[in-house]
XYZ file of C-alpha atoms in Angstrom:
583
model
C -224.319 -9.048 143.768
C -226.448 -9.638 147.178
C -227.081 -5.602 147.428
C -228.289 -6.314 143.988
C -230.787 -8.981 145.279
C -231.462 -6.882 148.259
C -232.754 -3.732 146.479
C -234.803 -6.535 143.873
C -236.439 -7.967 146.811
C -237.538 -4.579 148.048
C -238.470 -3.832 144.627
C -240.840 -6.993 144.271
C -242.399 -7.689 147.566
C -244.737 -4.997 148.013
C -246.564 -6.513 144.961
C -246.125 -9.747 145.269
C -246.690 -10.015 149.009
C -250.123 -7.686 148.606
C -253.715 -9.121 147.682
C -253.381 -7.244 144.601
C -251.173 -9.672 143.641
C -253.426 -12.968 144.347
C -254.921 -13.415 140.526
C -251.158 -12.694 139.244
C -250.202 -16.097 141.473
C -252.896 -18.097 140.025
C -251.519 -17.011 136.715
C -247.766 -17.195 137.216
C -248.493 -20.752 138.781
C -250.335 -21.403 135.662
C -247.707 -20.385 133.550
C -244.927 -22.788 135.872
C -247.014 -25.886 135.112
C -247.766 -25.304 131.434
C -243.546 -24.686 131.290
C -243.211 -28.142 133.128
C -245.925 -29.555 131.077
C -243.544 -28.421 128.375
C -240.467 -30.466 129.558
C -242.135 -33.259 130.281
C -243.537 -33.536 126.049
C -239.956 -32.690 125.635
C -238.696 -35.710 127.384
C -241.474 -37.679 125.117
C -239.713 -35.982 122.160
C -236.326 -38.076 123.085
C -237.696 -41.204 123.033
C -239.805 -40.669 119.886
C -236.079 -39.756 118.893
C -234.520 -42.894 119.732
C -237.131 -44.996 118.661
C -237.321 -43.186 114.892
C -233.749 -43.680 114.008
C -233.401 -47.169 115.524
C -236.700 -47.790 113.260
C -234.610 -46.178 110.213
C -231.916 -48.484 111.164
C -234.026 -51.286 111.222
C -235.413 -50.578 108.048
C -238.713 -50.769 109.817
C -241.169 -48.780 107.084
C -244.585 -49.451 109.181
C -242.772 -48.259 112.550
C -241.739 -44.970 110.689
C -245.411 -44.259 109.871
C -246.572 -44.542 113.169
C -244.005 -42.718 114.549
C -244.662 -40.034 112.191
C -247.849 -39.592 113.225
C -246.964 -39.292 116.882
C -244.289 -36.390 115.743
C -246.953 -34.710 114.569
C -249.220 -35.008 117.614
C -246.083 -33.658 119.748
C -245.266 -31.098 117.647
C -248.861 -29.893 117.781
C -249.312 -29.922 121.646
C -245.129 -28.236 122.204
C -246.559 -25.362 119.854
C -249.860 -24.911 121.757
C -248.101 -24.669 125.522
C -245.135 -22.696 124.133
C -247.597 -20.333 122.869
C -250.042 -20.167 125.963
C -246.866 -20.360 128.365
C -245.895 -16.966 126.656
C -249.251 -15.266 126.633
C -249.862 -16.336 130.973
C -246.575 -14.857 131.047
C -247.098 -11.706 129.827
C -250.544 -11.201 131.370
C -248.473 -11.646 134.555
C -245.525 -8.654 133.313
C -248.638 -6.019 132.087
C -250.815 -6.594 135.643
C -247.684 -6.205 137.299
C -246.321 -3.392 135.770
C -249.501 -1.677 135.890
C -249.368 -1.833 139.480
C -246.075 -0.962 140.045
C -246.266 2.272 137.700
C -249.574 3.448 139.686
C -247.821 3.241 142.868
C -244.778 4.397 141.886
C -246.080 7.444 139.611
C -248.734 7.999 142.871
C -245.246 8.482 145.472
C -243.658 10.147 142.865
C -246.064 13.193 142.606
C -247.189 13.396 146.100
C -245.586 15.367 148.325
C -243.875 17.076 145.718
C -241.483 14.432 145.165
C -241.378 15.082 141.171
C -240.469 18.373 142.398
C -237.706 18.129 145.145
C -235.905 14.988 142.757
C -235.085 18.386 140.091
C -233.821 20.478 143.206
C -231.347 17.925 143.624
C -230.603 16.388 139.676
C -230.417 12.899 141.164
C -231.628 10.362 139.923
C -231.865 11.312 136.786
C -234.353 11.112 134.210
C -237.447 9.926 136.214
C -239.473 9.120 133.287
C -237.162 6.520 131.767
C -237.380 4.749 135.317
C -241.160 4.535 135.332
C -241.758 4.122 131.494
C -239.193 2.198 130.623
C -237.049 0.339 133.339
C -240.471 -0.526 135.239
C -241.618 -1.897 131.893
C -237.918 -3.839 131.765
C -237.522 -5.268 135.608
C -241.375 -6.872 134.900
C -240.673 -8.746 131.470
C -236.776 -9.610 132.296
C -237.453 -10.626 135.993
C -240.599 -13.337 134.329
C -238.557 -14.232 131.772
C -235.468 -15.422 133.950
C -237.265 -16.812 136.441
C -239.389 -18.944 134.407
C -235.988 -19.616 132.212
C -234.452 -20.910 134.889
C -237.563 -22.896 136.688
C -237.546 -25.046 132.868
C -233.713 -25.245 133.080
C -234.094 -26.953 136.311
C -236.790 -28.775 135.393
C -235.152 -29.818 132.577
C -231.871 -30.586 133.917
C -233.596 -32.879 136.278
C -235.324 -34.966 133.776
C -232.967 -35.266 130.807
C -230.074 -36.090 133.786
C -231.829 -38.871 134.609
C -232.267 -39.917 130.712
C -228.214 -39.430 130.378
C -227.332 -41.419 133.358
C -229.282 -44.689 131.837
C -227.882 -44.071 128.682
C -223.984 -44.534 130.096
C -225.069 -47.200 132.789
C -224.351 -49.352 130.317
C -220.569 -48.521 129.814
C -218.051 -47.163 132.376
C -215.782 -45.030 131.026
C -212.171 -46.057 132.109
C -210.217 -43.525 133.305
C -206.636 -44.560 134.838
C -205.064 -47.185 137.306
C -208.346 -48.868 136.805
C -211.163 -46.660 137.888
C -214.250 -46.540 135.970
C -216.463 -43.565 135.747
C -220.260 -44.177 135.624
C -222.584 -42.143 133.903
C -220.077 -40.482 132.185
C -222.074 -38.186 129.897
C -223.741 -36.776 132.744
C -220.339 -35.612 133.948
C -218.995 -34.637 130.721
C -222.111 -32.009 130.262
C -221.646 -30.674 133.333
C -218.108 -30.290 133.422
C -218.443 -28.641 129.649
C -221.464 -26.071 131.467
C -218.916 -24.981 134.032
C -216.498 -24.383 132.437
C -218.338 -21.977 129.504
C -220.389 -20.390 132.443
C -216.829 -19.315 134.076
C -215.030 -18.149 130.631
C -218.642 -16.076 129.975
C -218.481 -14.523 132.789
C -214.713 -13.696 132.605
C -215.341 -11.649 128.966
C -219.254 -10.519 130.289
C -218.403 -9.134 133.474
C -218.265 -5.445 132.365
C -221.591 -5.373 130.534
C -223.040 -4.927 133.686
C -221.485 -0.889 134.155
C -221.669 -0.817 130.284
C -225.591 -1.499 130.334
C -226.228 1.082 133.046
C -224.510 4.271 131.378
C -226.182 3.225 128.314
C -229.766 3.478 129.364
C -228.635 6.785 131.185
C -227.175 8.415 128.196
C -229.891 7.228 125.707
C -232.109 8.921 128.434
C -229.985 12.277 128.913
C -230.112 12.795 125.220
C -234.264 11.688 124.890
C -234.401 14.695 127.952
C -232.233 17.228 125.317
C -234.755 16.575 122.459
C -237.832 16.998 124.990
C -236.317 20.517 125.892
C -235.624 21.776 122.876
C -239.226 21.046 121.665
C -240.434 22.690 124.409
C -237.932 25.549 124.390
C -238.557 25.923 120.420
C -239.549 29.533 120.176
C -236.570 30.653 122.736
C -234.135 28.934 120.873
C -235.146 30.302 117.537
C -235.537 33.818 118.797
C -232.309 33.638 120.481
C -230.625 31.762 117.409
C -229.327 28.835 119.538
C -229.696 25.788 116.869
C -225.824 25.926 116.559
C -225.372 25.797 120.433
C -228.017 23.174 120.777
C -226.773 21.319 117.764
C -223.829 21.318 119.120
C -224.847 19.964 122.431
C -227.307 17.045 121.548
C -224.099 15.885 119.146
C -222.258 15.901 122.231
C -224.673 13.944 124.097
C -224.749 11.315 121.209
C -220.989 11.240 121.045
C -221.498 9.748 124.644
C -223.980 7.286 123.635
C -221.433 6.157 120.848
C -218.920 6.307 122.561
C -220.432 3.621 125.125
C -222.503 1.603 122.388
C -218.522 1.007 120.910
C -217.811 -0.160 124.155
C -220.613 -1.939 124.672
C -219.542 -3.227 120.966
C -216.587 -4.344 122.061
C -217.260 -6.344 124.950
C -220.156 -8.152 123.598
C -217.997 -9.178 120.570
C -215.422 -11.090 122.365
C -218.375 -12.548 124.330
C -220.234 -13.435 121.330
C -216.783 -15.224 119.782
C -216.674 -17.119 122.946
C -219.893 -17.952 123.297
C -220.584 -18.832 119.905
C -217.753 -20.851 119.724
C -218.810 -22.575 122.900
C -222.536 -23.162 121.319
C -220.630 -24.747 118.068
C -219.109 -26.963 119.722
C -221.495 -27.910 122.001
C -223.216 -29.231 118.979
C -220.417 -32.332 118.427
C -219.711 -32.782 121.946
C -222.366 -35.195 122.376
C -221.694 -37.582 118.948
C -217.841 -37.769 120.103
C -218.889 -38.465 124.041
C -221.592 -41.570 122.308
C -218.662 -43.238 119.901
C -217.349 -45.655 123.204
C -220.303 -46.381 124.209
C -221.637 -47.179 120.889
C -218.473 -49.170 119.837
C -219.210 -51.323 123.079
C -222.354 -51.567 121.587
C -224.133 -50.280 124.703
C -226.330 -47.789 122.416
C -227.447 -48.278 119.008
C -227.213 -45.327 116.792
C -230.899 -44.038 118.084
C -229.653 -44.526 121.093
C -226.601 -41.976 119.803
C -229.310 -39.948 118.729
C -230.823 -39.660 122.190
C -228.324 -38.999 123.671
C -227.502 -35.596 121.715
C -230.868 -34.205 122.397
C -230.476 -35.356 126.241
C -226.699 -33.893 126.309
C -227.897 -30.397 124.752
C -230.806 -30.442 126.859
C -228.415 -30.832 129.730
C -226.084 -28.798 128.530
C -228.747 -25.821 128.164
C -229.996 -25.958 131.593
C -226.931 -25.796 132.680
C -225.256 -23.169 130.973
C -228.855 -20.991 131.505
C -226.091 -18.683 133.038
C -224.242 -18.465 130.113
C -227.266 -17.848 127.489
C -229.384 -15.532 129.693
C -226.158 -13.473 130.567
C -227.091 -10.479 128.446
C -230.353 -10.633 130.130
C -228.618 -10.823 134.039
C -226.696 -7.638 132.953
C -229.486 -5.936 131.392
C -231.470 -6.829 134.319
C -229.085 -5.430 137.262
C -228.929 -2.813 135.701
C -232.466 -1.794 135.591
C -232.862 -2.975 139.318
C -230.000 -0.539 140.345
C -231.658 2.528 138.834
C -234.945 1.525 140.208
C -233.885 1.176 143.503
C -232.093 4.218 143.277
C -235.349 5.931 142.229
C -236.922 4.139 145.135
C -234.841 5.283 147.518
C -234.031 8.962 146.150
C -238.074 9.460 146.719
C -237.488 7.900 150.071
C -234.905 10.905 151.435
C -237.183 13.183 150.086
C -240.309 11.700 152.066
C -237.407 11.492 155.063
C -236.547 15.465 154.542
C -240.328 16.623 154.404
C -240.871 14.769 157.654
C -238.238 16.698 159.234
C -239.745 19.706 158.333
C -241.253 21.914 161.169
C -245.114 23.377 159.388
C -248.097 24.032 160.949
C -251.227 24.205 159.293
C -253.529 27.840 159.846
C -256.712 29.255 159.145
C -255.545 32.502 159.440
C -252.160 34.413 158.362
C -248.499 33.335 158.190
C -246.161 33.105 161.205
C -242.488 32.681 160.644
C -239.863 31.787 163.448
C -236.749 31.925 163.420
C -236.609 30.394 159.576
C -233.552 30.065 158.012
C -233.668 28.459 154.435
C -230.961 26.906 152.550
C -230.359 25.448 149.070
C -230.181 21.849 148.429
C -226.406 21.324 148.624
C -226.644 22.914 152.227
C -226.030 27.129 151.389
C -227.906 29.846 153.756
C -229.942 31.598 151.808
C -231.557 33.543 154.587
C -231.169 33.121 158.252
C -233.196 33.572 161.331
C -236.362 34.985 159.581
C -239.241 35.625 162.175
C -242.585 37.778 161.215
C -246.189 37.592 161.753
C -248.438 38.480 158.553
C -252.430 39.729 159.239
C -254.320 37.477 156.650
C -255.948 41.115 155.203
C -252.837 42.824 154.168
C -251.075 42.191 151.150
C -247.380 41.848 151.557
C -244.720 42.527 148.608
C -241.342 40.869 149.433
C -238.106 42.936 147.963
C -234.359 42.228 147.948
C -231.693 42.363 145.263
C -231.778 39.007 142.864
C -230.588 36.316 143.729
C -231.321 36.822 147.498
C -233.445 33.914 147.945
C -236.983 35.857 147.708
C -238.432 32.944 145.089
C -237.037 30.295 147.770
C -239.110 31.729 150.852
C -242.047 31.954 148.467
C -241.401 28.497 147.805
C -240.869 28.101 151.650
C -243.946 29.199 152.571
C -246.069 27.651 149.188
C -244.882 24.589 151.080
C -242.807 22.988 148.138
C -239.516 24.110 149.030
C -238.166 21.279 152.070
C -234.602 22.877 152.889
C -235.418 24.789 155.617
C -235.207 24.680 159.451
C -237.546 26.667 162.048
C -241.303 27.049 162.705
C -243.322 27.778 159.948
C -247.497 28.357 160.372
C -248.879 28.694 157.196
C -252.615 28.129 155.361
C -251.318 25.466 153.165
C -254.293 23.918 152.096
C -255.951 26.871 150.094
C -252.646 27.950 148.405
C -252.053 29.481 144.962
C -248.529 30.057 143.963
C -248.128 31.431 140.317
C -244.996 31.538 138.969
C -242.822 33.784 136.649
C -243.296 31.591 133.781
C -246.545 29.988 134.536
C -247.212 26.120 133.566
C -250.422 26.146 130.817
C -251.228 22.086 130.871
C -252.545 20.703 126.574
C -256.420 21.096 126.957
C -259.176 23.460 127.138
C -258.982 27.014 128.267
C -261.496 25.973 130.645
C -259.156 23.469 132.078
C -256.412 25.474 131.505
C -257.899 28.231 134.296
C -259.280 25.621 136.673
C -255.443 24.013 137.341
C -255.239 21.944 139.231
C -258.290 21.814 140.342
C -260.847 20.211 138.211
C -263.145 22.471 135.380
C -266.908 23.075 135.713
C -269.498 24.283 133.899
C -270.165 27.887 135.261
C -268.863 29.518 132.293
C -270.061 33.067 133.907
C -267.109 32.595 136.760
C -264.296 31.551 133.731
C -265.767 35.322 131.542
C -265.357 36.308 134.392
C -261.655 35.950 135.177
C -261.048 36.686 131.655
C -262.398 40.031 131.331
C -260.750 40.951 134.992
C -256.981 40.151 133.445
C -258.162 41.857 129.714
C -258.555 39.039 128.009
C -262.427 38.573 126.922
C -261.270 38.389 123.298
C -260.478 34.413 124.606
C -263.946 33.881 125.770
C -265.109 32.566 122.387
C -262.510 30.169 122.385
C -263.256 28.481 126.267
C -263.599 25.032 124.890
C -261.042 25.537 122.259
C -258.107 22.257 122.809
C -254.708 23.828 122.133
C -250.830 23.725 123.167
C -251.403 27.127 125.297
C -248.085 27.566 125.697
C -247.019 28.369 121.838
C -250.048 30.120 121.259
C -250.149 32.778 123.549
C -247.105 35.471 124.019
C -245.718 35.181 127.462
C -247.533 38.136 128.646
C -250.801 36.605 128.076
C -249.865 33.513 129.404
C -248.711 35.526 132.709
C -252.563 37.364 132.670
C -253.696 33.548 132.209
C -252.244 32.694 135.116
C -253.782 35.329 136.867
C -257.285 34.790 135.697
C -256.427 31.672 137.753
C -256.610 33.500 141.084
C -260.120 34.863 139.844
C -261.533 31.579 138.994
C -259.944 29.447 142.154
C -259.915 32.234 144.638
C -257.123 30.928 147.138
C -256.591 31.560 150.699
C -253.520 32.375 150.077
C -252.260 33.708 146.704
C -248.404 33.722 146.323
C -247.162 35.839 143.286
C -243.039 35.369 142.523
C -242.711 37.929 139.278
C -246.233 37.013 138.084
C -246.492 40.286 136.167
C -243.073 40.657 135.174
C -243.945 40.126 131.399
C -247.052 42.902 131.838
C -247.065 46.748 131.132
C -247.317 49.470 134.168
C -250.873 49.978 133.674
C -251.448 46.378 132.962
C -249.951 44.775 136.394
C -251.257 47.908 138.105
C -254.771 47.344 137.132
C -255.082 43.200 137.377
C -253.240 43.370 140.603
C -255.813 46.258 142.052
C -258.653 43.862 140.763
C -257.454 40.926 142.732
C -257.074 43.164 145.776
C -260.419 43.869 145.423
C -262.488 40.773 144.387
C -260.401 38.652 146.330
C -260.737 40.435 149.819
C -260.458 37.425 151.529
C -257.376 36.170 150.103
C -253.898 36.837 151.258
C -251.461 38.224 149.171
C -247.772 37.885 148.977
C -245.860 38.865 145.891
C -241.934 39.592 145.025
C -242.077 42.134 142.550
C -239.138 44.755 141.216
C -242.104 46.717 139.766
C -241.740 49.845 141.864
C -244.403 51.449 140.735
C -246.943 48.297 142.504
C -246.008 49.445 145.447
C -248.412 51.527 146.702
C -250.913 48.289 146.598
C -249.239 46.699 148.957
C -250.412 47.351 153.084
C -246.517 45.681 153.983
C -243.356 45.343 152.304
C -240.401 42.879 153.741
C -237.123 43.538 153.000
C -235.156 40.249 153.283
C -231.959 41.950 152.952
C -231.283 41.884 156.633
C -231.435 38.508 156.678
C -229.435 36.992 154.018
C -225.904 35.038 154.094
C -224.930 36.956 150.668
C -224.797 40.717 151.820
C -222.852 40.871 154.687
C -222.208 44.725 154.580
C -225.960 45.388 156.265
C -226.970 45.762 159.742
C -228.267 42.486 161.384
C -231.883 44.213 161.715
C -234.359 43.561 159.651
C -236.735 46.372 158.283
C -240.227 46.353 156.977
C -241.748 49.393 155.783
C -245.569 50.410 155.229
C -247.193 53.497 154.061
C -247.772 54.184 157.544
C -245.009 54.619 160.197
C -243.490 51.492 161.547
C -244.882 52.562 165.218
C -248.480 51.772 163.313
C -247.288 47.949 163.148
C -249.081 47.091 165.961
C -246.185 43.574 166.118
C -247.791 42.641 163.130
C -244.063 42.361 161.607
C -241.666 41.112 164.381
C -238.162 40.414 163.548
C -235.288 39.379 166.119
């Protein structure tokens, strides 16, 4: 439990201890007093009680009228702070949570940190964290709290009402001792004993909660990657596979909700039964008192609503338990999103890059995966920022990693690294194509402008002008396009941004000979100034490229070749001049 207050705290204090936060105090105090304000009309409330059913007693019509009239003037004022202690409450949760889900989603994409959390599958399902447990910890950590600030305000008043009601009669007990303000003791002796059996039946809602929110997530991920997968599926006639796999994944959610079931049945009995008899407790505790005639019957009447009131307060424990358990829960995976962006921010740190205006030095890199593998070991080279480079190896080498090494995304590496890494265009096999204009669409990440010369541009220089017309045109890119066109989209990228550094990893995979052949020779040429690195198993793009590195030399998986590493060119090795030096 104190880990779990630990990793709250360090959840809550960097809002509530900045000046953003100043405004949110003035309201949250706002909301405490209108709560207390509430209590207090509350404590009015039981001596309106008393003094109605005494006046019913007593036959006492006038009384009855007047006191009517009062009921109505409390009722009218409990309704107006219950509804504005509410509505201060949850303009506190919304400025709160917007806060915390700017800063959160700000340190979750920089630094690649959205990136490096899928390289390692934990935690999972970031978006549920920010969208939904952010959205939880704010409303469920206002809610308790100001729960249990009227419980204690609560307790403390209607204790004090309890105690004068049994001053009048001592309770005898055995061998002649007397117990005063007995129905202050009876309440909470009755509250400790239901918190304690609660939290006997409750205590495994806790683990129960957790896995629940996690599977309901996995399966929400399934459904997001099958919509976005739609046309591979179909193509490759996977709807039985995938069927079969989001049925799985609601099995699991079943299977815990029946759990979940379970336990919160045999709490419910218990607590239930608790609540119902709760109810009588109070009538059976007034009978000796009223048969001393220390109480009349309003005075019995009082002292129910004082004993529940009591009783309430002190079993906020035992009501608000689904809420504690619901709540831990979200404040584990939090923190655990918290701190899995904190390794990540540790790692990058640790990572040895220097910025450069001009080419790419490697020494002695050696790159690994995220469980700790050697990819490729005790890489060293020296790239002129005027040739273009194409990187070969068999698959699964790790050529996409050291393109990812050197984009600057990739953080599992060790060695020196000198690399332009703030003009850098990396385009991927399957490229990303953002919902939005096509002008947009060719200007990510950067923002669009409105040169449309430079976007008919790019278009014509990757063959497709027959998209000019539709430059403005808002559509899902993605399903529209075949995945060749969406690989020349990328392209027309390069065109329109013009990098310092363009970084290709199968960008024309999906493209005819003639196609790759001529887009690539056009980047060559309008993009003089750019450096180009590509891994390519088109053979026939070869004779574009000034270098070629062979990683083969250098990787953990094919241990049958030489330790020397080889780079060719079209002109004799001898011609390298140390622009490629390897150990």
């Amino acid at each position: 439990m104190m880990q779990i207050v630990k990793q709250f705290l360090r959840l809550v204090i960097p809002y509530w201890c900045s000046r953003a936060s100043l405004f949110s105090w003035i309201i949250f105090i706002a909301t405490v007093a209108t709560t207390l304000g509430l209590v207090q009309v509350t404590v009015e409330l039981n001596h309106w009680n008393k003094a109605f059913f005494d006046a019913l007693a007593n036959f006492n019509g006038e009384l009855i009228y007047q006191l009517l009239v009062e009921f109505i003037v409390l009722v009218a004022i409990i309704v107006v702070m219950r509804v504005y202690a509410k509505w201060l409450q949850q303009w506190v949760e919304i400025r709160w949570r917007s806060w915390m889900t700017e800063r959160l989603v700000t340190r979750w994409m920089s630094g690649h940190n959205f990136y490096h959390l899928t390289l390692t599958a934990e935690p999972d399902n970031p978006d549920q964290r920010i969208a939904e447990d952010i959205k939880m910890l704010t409303t469920d950590t206002l809610k308790l709290l100001i729960g249990l600030i009227k419980s204690i305000a609560t307790l403390a008043a209607f204790s004090v009402i309890l105690w004068q009601l049994s001053s009048g009669f001592l309770l005898p007990l055995f061998a002649g001792v007397e117990l005063p303000g007995y129905l202050l003791w009876l309440a909470v002796l009755y509250s400790i004993i239901g918190a304690g059996v609660t939290h006997f039946f409750g205590r495994r809602l806790h683990s129960l909660f957790y896995q629940q929110q996690k599977r309901e997530a996995n399966f929400r991920a399934r459904l997001l990657r099958n919509r976005d997968h739609a046309e591979q599926i179909a193509l490759m006639g996977g709807q039985a596979h995938e069927q079969q796999v989001l049925s799985r994944r609601f099995r699991d959610i079943e299977g815990n909700w029946r759990s979940l079931m379970s336990r919160e049945k045999k709490l419910g009995i218990v607590v239930n039964t608790y609540h119902q008899i709760a109810a009588m407790v109070p009538y059976f505790a007034a009978i000796p008192a009223l048969m001393a005639k220390a109480i009349t019957i309003g005075g019995v009447m009082q002292v129910r609503m004082a004993f529940m009131n009591v009783y309430r307060s002190l079993s906020w424990f035992v009501l608000s338990y689904d809420d504690l358990t619901r709540w831990s829960a979200t404040v584990v995976r939090l923190a655990q999103f918290v701190e899995a962006m904190e390794q990540c921010e540790a790692r990058a740190k640790t990572a040895s890059r220097i910025d450069t205006d001009q080419g790419i030095n490697a020494d002695k890199l050696t790159v690994k995966t995220p469980n700790g593998e050697t990819l490729l070991s005790d890489v060293s080279f020296i790239l002129n920022d005027r040739d273009a480079v194409m990187v070969r190896g068999p698959s699964g080498l790790g050529k996409s990693t050291l393109l990812r090494t050197l984009a600057g995304i990739w953080p599992f590496y060790q060695g020196q690294l000198a690399f332009a890494s703030n003009n850098t265009l990396l385009l991927p096999q399957t490229p990303y194509l953002p919902t939005g204009s096509l002008r947009d669409c060719l200007s990510y990440p950067q923002m669009s402008n409105d040169d449309d010369a430079v976007y008919h541009a790019a278009l014509d220089a990757v063959n497709l002008g027959a998209l000019i017309a539709r430059l403005d045109d808002e559509c899902e890119w993605s399903l529209t396009l075949s995945g060749g066109e969406q690989q020349k989209l990328a392209l027309a990228r390069a065109f329109v941004q013009q990098p310092a550094v363009l970084v290709m990893d199968e960008a024309t995979s999906h493209l005819d000979e003639t196609s790759a052949y001529e887009i690539l020779q056009r980047l060559k040429t309008q993009l003089a100034n750019t450096q180009i690195i590509m891994v390519t198993h088109q053979s026939h793009l070869a004779a574009l490229f000034e270098r070629t590195l062979d990683l083969s030399a250098f990787s953990h998986k094919i241990t049958h070749h030489k330790r020397e590493g080889r780079v060719e060119s079209a002109q004799e090795n001898a011609e390298l001049g140390g622009l490629i030096r390897v150990p």
